[in-house]
PDB file of C-alpha atoms in Angstrom:
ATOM      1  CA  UNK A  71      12.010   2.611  84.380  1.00 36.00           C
ATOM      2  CA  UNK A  72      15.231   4.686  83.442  1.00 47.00           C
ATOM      3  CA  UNK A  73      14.760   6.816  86.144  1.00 58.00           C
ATOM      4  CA  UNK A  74      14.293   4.409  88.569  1.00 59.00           C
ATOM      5  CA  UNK A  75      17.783   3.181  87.608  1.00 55.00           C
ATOM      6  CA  UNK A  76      19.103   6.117  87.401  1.00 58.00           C
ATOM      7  CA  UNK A  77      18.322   6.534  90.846  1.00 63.00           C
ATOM      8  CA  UNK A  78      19.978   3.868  91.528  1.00 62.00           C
ATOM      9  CA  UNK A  79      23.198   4.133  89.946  1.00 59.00           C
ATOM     10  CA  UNK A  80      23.676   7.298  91.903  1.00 63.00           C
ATOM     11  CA  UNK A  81      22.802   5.647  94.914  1.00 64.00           C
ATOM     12  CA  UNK A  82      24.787   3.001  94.217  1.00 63.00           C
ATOM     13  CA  UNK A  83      27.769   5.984  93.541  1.00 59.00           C
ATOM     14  CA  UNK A  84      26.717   7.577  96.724  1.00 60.00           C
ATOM     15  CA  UNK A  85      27.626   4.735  98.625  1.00 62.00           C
ATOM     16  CA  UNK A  86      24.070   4.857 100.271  1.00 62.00           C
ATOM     17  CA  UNK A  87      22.464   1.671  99.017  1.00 65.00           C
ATOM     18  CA  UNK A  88      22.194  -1.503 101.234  1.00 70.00           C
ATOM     19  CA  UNK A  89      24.252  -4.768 100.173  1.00 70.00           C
ATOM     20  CA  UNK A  90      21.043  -6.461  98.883  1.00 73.00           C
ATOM     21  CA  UNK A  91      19.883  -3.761  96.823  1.00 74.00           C
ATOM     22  CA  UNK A  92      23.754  -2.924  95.708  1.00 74.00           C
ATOM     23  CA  UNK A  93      23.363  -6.622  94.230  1.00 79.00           C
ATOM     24  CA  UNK A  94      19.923  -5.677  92.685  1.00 79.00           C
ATOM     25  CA  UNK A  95      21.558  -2.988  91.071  1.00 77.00           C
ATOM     26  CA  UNK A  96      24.153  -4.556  89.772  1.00 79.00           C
ATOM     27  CA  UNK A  97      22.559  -7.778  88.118  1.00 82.00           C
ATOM     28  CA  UNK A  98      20.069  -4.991  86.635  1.00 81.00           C
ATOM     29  CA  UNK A  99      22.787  -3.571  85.187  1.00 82.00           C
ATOM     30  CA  UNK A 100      24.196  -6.712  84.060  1.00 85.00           C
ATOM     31  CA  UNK A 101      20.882  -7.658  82.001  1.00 85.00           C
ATOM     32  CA  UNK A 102      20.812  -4.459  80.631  1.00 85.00           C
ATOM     33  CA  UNK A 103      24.444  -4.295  79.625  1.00 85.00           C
ATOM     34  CA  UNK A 104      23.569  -8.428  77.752  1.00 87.00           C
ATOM     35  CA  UNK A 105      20.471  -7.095  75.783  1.00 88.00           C
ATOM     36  CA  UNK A 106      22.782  -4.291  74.601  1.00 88.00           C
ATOM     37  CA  UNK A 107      25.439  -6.513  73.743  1.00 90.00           C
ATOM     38  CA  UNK A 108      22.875  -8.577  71.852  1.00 91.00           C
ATOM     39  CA  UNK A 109      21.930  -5.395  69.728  1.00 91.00           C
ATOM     40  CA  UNK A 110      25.111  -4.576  68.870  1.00 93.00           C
ATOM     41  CA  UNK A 111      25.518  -8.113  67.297  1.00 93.00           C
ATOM     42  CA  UNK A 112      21.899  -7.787  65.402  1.00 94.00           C
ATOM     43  CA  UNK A 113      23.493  -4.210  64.541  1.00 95.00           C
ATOM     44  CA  UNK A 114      26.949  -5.690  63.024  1.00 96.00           C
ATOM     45  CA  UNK A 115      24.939  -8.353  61.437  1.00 96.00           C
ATOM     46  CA  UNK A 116      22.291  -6.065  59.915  1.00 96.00           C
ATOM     47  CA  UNK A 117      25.255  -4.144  58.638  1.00 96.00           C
ATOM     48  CA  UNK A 118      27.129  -7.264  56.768  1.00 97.00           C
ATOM     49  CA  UNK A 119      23.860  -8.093  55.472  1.00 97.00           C
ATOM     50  CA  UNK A 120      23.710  -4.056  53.972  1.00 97.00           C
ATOM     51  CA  UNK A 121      27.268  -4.541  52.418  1.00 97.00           C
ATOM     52  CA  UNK A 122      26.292  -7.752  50.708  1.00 97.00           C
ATOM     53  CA  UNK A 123      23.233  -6.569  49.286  1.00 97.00           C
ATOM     54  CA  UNK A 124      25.079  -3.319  48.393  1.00 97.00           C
ATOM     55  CA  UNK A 125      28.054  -6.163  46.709  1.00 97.00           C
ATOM     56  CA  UNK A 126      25.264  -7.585  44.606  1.00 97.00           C
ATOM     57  CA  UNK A 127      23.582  -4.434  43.701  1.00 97.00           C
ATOM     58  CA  UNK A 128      26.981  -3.399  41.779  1.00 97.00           C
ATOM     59  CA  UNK A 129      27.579  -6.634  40.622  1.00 97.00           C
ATOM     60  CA  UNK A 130      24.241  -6.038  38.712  1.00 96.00           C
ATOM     61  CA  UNK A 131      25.033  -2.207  38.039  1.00 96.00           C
ATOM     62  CA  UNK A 132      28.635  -3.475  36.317  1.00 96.00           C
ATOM     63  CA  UNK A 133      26.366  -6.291  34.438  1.00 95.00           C
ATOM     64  CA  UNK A 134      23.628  -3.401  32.954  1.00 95.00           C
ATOM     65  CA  UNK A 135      26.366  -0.920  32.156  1.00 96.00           C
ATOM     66  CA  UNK A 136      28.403  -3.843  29.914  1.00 96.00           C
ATOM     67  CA  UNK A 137      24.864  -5.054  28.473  1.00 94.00           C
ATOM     68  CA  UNK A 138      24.568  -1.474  27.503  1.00 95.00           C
ATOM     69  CA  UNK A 139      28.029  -0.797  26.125  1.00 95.00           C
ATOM     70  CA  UNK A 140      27.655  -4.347  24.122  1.00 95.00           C
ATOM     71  CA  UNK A 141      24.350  -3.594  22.930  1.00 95.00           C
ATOM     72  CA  UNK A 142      25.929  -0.100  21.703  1.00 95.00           C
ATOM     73  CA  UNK A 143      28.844  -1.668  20.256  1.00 95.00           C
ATOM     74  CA  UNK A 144      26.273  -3.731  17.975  1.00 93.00           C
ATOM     75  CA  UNK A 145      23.798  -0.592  17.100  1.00 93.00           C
ATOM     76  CA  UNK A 146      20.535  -2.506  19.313  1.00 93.00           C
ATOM     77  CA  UNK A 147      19.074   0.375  20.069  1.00 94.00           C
ATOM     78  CA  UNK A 148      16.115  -1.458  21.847  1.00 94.00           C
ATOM     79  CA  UNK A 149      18.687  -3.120  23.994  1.00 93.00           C
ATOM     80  CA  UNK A 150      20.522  -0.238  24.774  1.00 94.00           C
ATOM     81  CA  UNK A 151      17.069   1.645  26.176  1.00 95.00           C
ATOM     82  CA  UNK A 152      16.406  -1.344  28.378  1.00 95.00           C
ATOM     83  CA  UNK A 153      19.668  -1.660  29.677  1.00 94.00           C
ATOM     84  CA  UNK A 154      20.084   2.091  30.725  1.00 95.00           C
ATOM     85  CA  UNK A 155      16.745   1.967  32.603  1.00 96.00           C
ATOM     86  CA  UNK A 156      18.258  -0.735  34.517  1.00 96.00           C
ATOM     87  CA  UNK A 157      21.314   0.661  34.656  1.00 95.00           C
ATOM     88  CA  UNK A 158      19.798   4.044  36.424  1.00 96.00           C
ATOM     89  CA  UNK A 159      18.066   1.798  38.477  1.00 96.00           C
ATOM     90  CA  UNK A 160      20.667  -0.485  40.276  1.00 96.00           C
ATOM     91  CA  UNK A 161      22.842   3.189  40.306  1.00 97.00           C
ATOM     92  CA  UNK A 162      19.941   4.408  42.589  1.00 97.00           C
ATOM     93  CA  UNK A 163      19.974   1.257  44.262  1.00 97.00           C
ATOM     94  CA  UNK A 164      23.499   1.732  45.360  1.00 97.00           C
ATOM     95  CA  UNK A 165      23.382   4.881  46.113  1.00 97.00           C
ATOM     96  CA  UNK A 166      20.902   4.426  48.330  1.00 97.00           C
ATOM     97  CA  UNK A 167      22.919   1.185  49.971  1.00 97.00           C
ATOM     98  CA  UNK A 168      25.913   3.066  50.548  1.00 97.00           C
ATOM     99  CA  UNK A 169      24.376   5.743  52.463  1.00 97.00           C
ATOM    100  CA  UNK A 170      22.149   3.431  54.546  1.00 97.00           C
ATOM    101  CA  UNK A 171      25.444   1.339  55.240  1.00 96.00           C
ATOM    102  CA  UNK A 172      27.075   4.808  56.075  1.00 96.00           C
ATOM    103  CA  UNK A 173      24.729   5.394  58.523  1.00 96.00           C
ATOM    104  CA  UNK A 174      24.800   1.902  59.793  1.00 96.00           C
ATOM    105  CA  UNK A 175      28.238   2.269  60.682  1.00 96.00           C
ATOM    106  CA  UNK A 176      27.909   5.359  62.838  1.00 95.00           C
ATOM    107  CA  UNK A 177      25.229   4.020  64.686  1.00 94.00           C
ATOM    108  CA  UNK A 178      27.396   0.757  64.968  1.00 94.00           C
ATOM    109  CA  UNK A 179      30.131   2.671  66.277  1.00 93.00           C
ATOM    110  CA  UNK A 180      28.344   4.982  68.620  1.00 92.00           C
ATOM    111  CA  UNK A 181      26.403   1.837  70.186  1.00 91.00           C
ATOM    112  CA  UNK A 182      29.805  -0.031  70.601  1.00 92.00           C
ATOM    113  CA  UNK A 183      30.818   3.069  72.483  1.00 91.00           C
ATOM    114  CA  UNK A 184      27.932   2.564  75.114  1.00 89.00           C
ATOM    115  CA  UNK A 185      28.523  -0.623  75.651  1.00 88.00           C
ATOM    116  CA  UNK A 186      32.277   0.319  76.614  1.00 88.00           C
ATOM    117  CA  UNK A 187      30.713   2.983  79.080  1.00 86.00           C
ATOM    118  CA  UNK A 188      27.966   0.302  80.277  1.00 84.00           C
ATOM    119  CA  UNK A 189      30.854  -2.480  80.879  1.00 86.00           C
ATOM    120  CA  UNK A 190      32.798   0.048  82.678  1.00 85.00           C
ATOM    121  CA  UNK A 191      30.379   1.890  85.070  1.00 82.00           C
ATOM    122  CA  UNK A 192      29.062  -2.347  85.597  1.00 81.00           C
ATOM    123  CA  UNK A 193      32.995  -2.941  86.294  1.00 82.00           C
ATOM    124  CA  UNK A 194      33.152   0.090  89.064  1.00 78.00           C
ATOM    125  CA  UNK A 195      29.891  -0.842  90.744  1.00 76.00           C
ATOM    126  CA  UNK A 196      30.721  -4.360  90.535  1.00 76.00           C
ATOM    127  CA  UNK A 197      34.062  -3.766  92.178  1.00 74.00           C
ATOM    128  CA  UNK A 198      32.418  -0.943  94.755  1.00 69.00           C
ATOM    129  CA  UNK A 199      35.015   1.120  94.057  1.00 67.00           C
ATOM    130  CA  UNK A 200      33.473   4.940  92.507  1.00 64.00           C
ATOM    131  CA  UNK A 201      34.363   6.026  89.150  1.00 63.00           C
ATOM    132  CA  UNK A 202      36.899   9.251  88.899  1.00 64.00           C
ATOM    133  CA  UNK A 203      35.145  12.562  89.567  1.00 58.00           C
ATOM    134  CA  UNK A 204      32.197  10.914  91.277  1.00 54.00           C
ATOM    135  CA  UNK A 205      31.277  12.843  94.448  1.00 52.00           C
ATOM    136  CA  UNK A 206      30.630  10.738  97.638  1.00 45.00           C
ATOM    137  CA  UNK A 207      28.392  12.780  99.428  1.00 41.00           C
ATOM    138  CA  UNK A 208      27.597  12.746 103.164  1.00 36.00           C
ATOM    139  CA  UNK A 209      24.366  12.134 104.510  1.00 33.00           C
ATOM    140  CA  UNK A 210      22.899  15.235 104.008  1.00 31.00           C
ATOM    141  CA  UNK A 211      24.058  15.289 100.470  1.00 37.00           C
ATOM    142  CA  UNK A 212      26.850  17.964 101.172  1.00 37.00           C
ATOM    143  CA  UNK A 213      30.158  16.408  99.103  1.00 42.00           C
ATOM    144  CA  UNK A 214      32.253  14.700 102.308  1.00 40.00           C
ATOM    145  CA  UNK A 215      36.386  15.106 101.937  1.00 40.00           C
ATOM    146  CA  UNK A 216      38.953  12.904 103.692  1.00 41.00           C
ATOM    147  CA  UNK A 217      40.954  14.443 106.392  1.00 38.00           C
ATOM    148  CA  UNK A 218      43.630  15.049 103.907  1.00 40.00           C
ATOM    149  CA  UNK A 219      40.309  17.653 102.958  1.00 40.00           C
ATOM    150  CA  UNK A 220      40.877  16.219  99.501  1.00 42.00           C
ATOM    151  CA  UNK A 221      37.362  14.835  97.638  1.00 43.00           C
ATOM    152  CA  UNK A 222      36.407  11.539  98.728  1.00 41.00           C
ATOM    153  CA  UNK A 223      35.449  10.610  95.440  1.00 41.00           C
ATOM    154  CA  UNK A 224      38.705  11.415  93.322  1.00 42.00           C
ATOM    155  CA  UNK A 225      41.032   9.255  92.014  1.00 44.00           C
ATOM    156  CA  UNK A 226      43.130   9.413  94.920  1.00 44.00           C
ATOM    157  CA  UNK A 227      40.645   7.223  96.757  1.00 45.00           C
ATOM    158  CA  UNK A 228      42.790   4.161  98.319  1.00 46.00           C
ATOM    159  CA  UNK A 229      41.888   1.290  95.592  1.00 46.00           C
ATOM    160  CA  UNK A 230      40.091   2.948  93.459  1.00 45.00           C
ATOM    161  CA  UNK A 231      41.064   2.702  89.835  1.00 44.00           C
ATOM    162  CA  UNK A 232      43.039   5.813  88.568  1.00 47.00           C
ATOM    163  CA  UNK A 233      40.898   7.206  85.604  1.00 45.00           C
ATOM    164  CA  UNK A 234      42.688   6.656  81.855  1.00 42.00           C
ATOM    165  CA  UNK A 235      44.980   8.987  80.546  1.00 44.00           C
ATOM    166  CA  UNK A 236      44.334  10.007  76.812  1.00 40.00           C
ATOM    167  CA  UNK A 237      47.431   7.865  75.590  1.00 38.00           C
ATOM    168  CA  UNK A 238      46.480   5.162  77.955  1.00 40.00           C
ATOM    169  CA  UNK A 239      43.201   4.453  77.466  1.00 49.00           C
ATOM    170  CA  UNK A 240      42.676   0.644  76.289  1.00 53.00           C
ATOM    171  CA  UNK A 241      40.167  -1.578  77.668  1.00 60.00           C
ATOM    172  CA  UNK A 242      43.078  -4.130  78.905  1.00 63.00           C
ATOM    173  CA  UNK A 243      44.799  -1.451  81.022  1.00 65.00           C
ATOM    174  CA  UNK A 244      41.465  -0.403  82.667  1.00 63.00           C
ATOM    175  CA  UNK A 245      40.258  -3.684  83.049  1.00 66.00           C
ATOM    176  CA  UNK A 246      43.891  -4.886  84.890  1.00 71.00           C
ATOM    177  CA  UNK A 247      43.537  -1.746  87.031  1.00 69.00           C
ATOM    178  CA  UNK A 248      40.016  -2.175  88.151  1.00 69.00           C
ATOM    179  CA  UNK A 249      40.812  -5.996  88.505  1.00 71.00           C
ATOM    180  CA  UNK A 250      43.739  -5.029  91.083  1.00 74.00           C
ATOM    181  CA  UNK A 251      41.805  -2.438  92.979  1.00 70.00           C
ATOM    182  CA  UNK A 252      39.012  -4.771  93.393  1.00 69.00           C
ATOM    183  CA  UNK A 253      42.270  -7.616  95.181  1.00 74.00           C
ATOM    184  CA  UNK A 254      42.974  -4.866  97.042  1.00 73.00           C
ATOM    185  CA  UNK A 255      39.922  -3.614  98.177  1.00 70.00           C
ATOM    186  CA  UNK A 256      39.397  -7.561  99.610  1.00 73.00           C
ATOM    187  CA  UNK A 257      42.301  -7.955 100.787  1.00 75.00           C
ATOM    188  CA  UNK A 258      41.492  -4.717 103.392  1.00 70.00           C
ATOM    189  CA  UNK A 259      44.845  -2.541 101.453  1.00 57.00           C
TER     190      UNK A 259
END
């Protein structure tokens, strides 16, 4: 099914795909780009739901180690055994927490970083306009240029959105610039 999409995208790129099956493309990637946005929210919730559990298991780690401190205070020697087991216990506990919400994060972050790349290459084909450094190529799959003998597909491309700069990278910018190359590209500029 991936490849099939795949397929797709680079037809879509390629400029080679007709209108209806542009359209096809596009809602696909739409659906896909909601049910990824839908796992990122079961991700962020799974990971609250780690750092709560994580809150209570030192909650009940700082309870066991003043049992055990109290019980030593008093000489209860019984007490004191009991509350180090649990006390070793709820340590594992949270050890074992923090890591898993460690990990949690990074595949947070990494699948909030997809989504940005899904929204964006959605944005581009939505708009029609090719992402920077895509190659247009010609109908026999040789890259075409312009008669400027520049690349057809680089930024330079009347319309097309210039691609971010390292110190201007935000979502807002790139979203107002592919917003105004897609007015221009109707209104024929």
């Amino acid at each position: 099914m991936f490849e099939h999409l795949r397929r797709s995208w680079q037809s879509l790129l390629d400029g080679s795909l007709p209108a209806d099956e542009r359209r096809e493309v596009v809602a696909a990637m739409k659906d896909t780009l909601v049910h990824a946005r839908v796992g990122v929210s079961a991700m962020r919730d799974g990971l609250v739901e780690v750092r709560a559990r994580l809150d209570r298991e030192r909650t009940e780690l700082a309870t066991c180690t003043r049992r055990k401190q109290l019980a030593q205070q008093i000489g209860d020697a019984e007490t004191v055994a009991v509350a180090a087991k649990f006390e070793l216990f709820h340590q594992e506990r949270c050890t074992v927490l923090e890591r898993k919400c460690g990990a949690q994060e990074a595949e947070l972050a990494l699948a909030e970083r997809e989504v940005a790349e899904m929204t964006l290459e959605l944005k581009y084909a939505a708009s029609g306009a090719r992402p920077p450094g895509a190659k247009h190529t010609g109908a026999f799959g040789a890259p075409s240029t312009d008669p400027t003998g520049t690349d057809a597909g680089s930024s330079s491309q009347p319309g097309a959105p210039k691609a971010p700069s390292s110190d201007r990278s935000s979502a807002a910018e790139l979203d107002a610039e592919l917003r105004l190359a897609e007015l221009k590209r109707r209104m024929g500029k």
